[in-house]
Amino acid sequence: MSGPSRRGLLTGGAAGAVGLAAGGLWGVGVSRPEPDPALAVTLSRGGPRNGLPPALLTPTPAHVRVVALEVVGDGGEEVAARAREVVESWRDEIRALHEHGLEGVVEGAPTQGLRPASLGITLGLGGSLLERSGLGGRRPEELADLPDFAGDRLRQEWCGGDLMLHVGAEDPVVSGSAARHLVGLAGDRVRVRWALPGFRRGAVTAKDPSSTPRNLMGQIDGTVNPHPDQAVFASQVLAVHPDPATAWMDGGAYVVVRRIRMLLDGWFAMPEHEREQVVGRRLDDGAPLGGSKEDDRPNLVARDDAGRSVIAQDAHIRLASPENTLGARMLRRGFDYDLGWDSQGRVDAGLLFTAWQADPRTGFTAVQRSLDEGGDALGDHIRHEGSAVFAVPPAGEDGQVPDPELWG
Ligand code: HEM
């Protein structure tokens, strides 16, 4: 295994301006001959505590490939053994990929000639894997299947999965190629159930790479989120499992992945103030209606001169707020997806929504229930089409994929 180490290859004047201070540093390459130091975003490898999966490190990569796989087999020890083999083979490979990039691992890789692109690979386990392997006793209650929600229009072929690969990078050639390489390595022991590439505004094109990105509806999305620097982060995002049967998830996180189509065909024809009412925030700067800047706390009791709520009763941020959800919190990491048009000629694009939390029952599910019950105004403009929940165990001491012996 040879190849350049990614550490310290590229750091610039803006180093540390974005991202966490702790841990060794990885540079993010930008596709220019002479990188502008202001665009050289520096990533950390360790996060605020050991065991944080790469998917939760900041800054969020510009590209992601989420792949859900089924382990082939009828069940029991056959499935358990295959899953262990697959995860075991991925462990070493993921370490090598993080260290050397795909071009250092695979001869002739499509990533040759690219600068380091902050490849970060995170592995998740579905509840179905534990059940099918005869390890139901090790399934934490937090990993229960999600309930049905009123607005669900799920397509089963875009739901579930025994294993998840979440591959992030600054370049889609890197994320896609690394995902394909790992799936190929698993061979006929697995079958891809569904996969979705997602992206966000890249650091290269953003005038201010530290600003909150916009989603494909044009909204500033991701403002209210626990930050790894905050004391509440661990209690809201990282799971606590003192019980030996589920201790393999102690310090891990549960990720809910939803494929949410945006019904964009008529969205931009709506008057701007109506689009703002849907979410309860201004479109230009993301400030809550009635507020003056993005990080103002929404005033949910404010009324206008006519006595109407400034933030509508069915506004998305009102119904998703801690006030309406018993303080439910999760870390939302949304990525855009854009597959063009479907066979009916309708735009096929939306949000590859990922929500990370200590317990989806009091996190995602509590919020989605509140959105449903309050008649979320955004609900008329989106459609949930895919869904899955995975357990992401804490990474090992070396920051890598955990040993499959832990859960099996
Ligand atoms: C395509 C679907 C969605 C879009 C376009 C969307 C958009 C937004 C936007 C623009 C904001 C305000 C800015 C911010 O704080 O990030 C927001 C806030 C939020 N959204 Fe969504 N969202 C979507 C789906 C969801 C879902 C499925 C959930 C969870 C079930 C959710 C939970 C939240 C929460 C917790 C907040 C923060 C509320 C607060 O101010 O306390 N969103 N969303």
PDB file of C-alpha atoms and ligand atoms in Angstrom, residues 212 215-217 219-225 258 260-262 279-281 286 294 298 316-323 325 328-330 332 350-353 355 363-369 371 376 378 381-384, ligand 1:
ATOM      1  CA  THR A 212     -25.249  28.004   5.994  1.00  0.00           C
ATOM      2  CA  ASN A 215     -31.327  23.702  -0.353  1.00  0.00           C
ATOM      3  CA  LEU A 216     -32.888  23.316  -3.810  1.00  0.00           C
ATOM      4  CA  MET A 217     -35.977  25.266  -2.693  1.00  0.00           C
ATOM      5  CA  GLN A 219     -34.001  28.172   1.640  1.00  0.00           C
ATOM      6  CA  ILE A 220     -31.083  28.554   3.999  1.00  0.00           C
ATOM      7  CA  ASP A 221     -31.214  25.100   5.584  1.00  0.00           C
ATOM      8  CA  GLY A 222     -29.337  23.848   8.641  1.00  0.00           C
ATOM      9  CA  THR A 223     -29.415  26.915  10.870  1.00  0.00           C
ATOM     10  CA  VAL A 224     -30.761  25.395  14.082  1.00  0.00           C
ATOM     11  CA  ASN A 225     -28.553  22.404  14.795  1.00  0.00           C
ATOM     12  CA  ARG A 258     -35.075   9.997   4.254  1.00  0.00           C
ATOM     13  CA  ILE A 260     -37.614  13.538   0.324  1.00  0.00           C
ATOM     14  CA  ARG A 261     -38.628  14.704  -3.112  1.00  0.00           C
ATOM     15  CA  MET A 262     -39.251  18.420  -3.501  1.00  0.00           C
ATOM     16  CA  VAL A 279     -41.012  27.672   6.629  1.00  0.00           C
ATOM     17  CA  GLY A 280     -41.319  30.775   8.837  1.00  0.00           C
ATOM     18  CA  ARG A 281     -38.000  32.284   7.784  1.00  0.00           C
ATOM     19  CA  GLY A 286     -32.702  33.036   6.661  1.00  0.00           C
ATOM     20  CA  GLU A 294     -30.300  34.200  10.824  1.00  0.00           C
ATOM     21  CA  PRO A 298     -37.815  32.566  16.378  1.00  0.00           C
ATOM     22  CA  HIS A 316     -42.300  24.324   9.437  1.00  0.00           C
ATOM     23  CA  ILE A 317     -40.027  25.869  12.076  1.00  0.00           C
ATOM     24  CA  ARG A 318     -42.883  26.338  14.540  1.00  0.00           C
ATOM     25  CA  LEU A 319     -43.944  22.693  14.344  1.00  0.00           C
ATOM     26  CA  ALA A 320     -40.344  21.427  14.364  1.00  0.00           C
ATOM     27  CA  SER A 321     -39.306  23.681  17.254  1.00  0.00           C
ATOM     28  CA  PRO A 322     -38.267  22.273  20.639  1.00  0.00           C
ATOM     29  CA  GLU A 323     -41.319  24.051  22.112  1.00  0.00           C
ATOM     30  CA  THR A 325     -41.605  18.595  20.194  1.00  0.00           C
ATOM     31  CA  ALA A 328     -36.535  16.925  20.575  1.00  0.00           C
ATOM     32  CA  ARG A 329     -33.207  17.562  18.933  1.00  0.00           C
ATOM     33  CA  MET A 330     -31.088  15.958  16.311  1.00  0.00           C
ATOM     34  CA  ARG A 332     -29.627  17.480  10.590  1.00  0.00           C
ATOM     35  CA  GLY A 350     -35.010  16.943  -3.350  1.00  0.00           C
ATOM     36  CA  LEU A 351     -33.352  16.428  -0.038  1.00  0.00           C
ATOM     37  CA  LEU A 352     -31.239  13.468   1.005  1.00  0.00           C
ATOM     38  CA  PHE A 353     -32.135  14.152   4.623  1.00  0.00           C
ATOM     39  CA  ALA A 355     -30.707  13.161  10.991  1.00  0.00           C
ATOM     40  CA  GLY A 363     -35.617  12.810  17.915  1.00  0.00           C
ATOM     41  CA  PHE A 364     -36.777  12.322  14.335  1.00  0.00           C
ATOM     42  CA  THR A 365     -40.048  10.556  15.150  1.00  0.00           C
ATOM     43  CA  ALA A 366     -41.148  13.177  17.696  1.00  0.00           C
ATOM     44  CA  VAL A 367     -40.474  15.973  15.210  1.00  0.00           C
ATOM     45  CA  GLN A 368     -42.091  14.228  12.246  1.00  0.00           C
ATOM     46  CA  ARG A 369     -45.204  13.505  14.337  1.00  0.00           C
ATOM     47  CA  LEU A 371     -45.057  18.161  11.625  1.00  0.00           C
ATOM     48  CA  ASP A 376     -46.742  21.330   8.237  1.00  0.00           C
ATOM     49  CA  LEU A 378     -44.001  22.406   3.806  1.00  0.00           C
ATOM     50  CA  HIS A 381     -44.338  20.885  -1.393  1.00  0.00           C
ATOM     51  CA  ILE A 382     -42.396  17.733  -0.497  1.00  0.00           C
ATOM     52  CA  ARG A 383     -42.926  13.967  -0.600  1.00  0.00           C
ATOM     53  CA  HIS A 384     -41.152  11.392   1.563  1.00  0.00           C
TER      54      HIS A 384
HETATM   55  C1  HEM B   1     -37.476  18.539   2.037  1.00  0.00           C
HETATM   56  C2  HEM B   1     -37.749  18.537   3.342  1.00  0.00           C
HETATM   57  C3  HEM B   1     -37.346  19.640   4.279  1.00  0.00           C
HETATM   58  C4  HEM B   1     -36.968  20.926   4.007  1.00  0.00           C
HETATM   59  C5  HEM B   1     -36.851  21.604   2.649  1.00  0.00           C
HETATM   60  C6  HEM B   1     -36.699  21.560   5.270  1.00  0.00           C
HETATM   61  C7  HEM B   1     -36.301  22.875   5.410  1.00  0.00           C
HETATM   62  C8  HEM B   1     -36.035  23.482   6.614  1.00  0.00           C
HETATM   63  C9  HEM B   1     -35.627  24.859   6.764  1.00  0.00           C
HETATM   64  C10 HEM B   1     -35.407  25.828   5.619  1.00  0.00           C
HETATM   65  C11 HEM B   1     -35.480  25.106   8.083  1.00  0.00           C
HETATM   66  C12 HEM B   1     -35.100  26.437   8.732  1.00  0.00           C
HETATM   67  C13 HEM B   1     -33.611  26.627   8.879  1.00  0.00           C
HETATM   68  C14 HEM B   1     -32.955  25.668   9.805  1.00  0.00           C
HETATM   69  O1  HEM B   1     -33.041  25.777  11.043  1.00  0.00           O
HETATM   70  O2  HEM B   1     -32.334  24.726   9.279  1.00  0.00           O
HETATM   71  C15 HEM B   1     -35.776  23.880   8.775  1.00  0.00           C
HETATM   72  C16 HEM B   1     -35.733  23.721  10.134  1.00  0.00           C
HETATM   73  C17 HEM B   1     -35.932  22.526  10.784  1.00  0.00           C
HETATM   74  N1  HEM B   1     -36.353  21.350  10.208  1.00  0.00           N
HETATM   75 FE1  HEM B   1     -36.704  21.030   8.264  1.00  0.00          FE
HETATM   76  N2  HEM B   1     -36.918  20.660   6.279  1.00  0.00           N
HETATM   77  C18 HEM B   1     -37.298  19.478   5.712  1.00  0.00           C
HETATM   78  C19 HEM B   1     -37.625  18.317   6.368  1.00  0.00           C
HETATM   79  C20 HEM B   1     -37.516  18.140   7.725  1.00  0.00           C
HETATM   80  C21 HEM B   1     -37.798  16.906   8.411  1.00  0.00           C
HETATM   81  C22 HEM B   1     -38.243  15.606   7.754  1.00  0.00           C
HETATM   82  C23 HEM B   1     -37.548  17.119   9.734  1.00  0.00           C
HETATM   83  C24 HEM B   1     -37.679  16.162  10.891  1.00  0.00           C
HETATM   84  C25 HEM B   1     -38.638  15.286  11.020  1.00  0.00           C
HETATM   85  C26 HEM B   1     -37.129  18.510   9.875  1.00  0.00           C
HETATM   86  C27 HEM B   1     -36.776  19.098  11.054  1.00  0.00           C
HETATM   87  C28 HEM B   1     -36.399  20.402  11.203  1.00  0.00           C
HETATM   88  C29 HEM B   1     -36.002  20.989  12.467  1.00  0.00           C
HETATM   89  C30 HEM B   1     -35.882  20.275  13.827  1.00  0.00           C
HETATM   90  C31 HEM B   1     -35.722  22.337  12.209  1.00  0.00           C
HETATM   91  C32 HEM B   1     -35.282  23.400  13.228  1.00  0.00           C
HETATM   92  C33 HEM B   1     -36.514  23.980  13.851  1.00  0.00           C
HETATM   93  C34 HEM B   1     -36.192  25.061  14.877  1.00  0.00           C
HETATM   94  O3  HEM B   1     -36.115  26.239  14.472  1.00  0.00           O
HETATM   95  O4  HEM B   1     -36.043  24.726  16.043  1.00  0.00           O
HETATM   96  N3  HEM B   1     -37.137  19.087   8.637  1.00  0.00           N
HETATM   97  N4  HEM B   1     -36.132  22.910   7.853  1.00  0.00           N
END
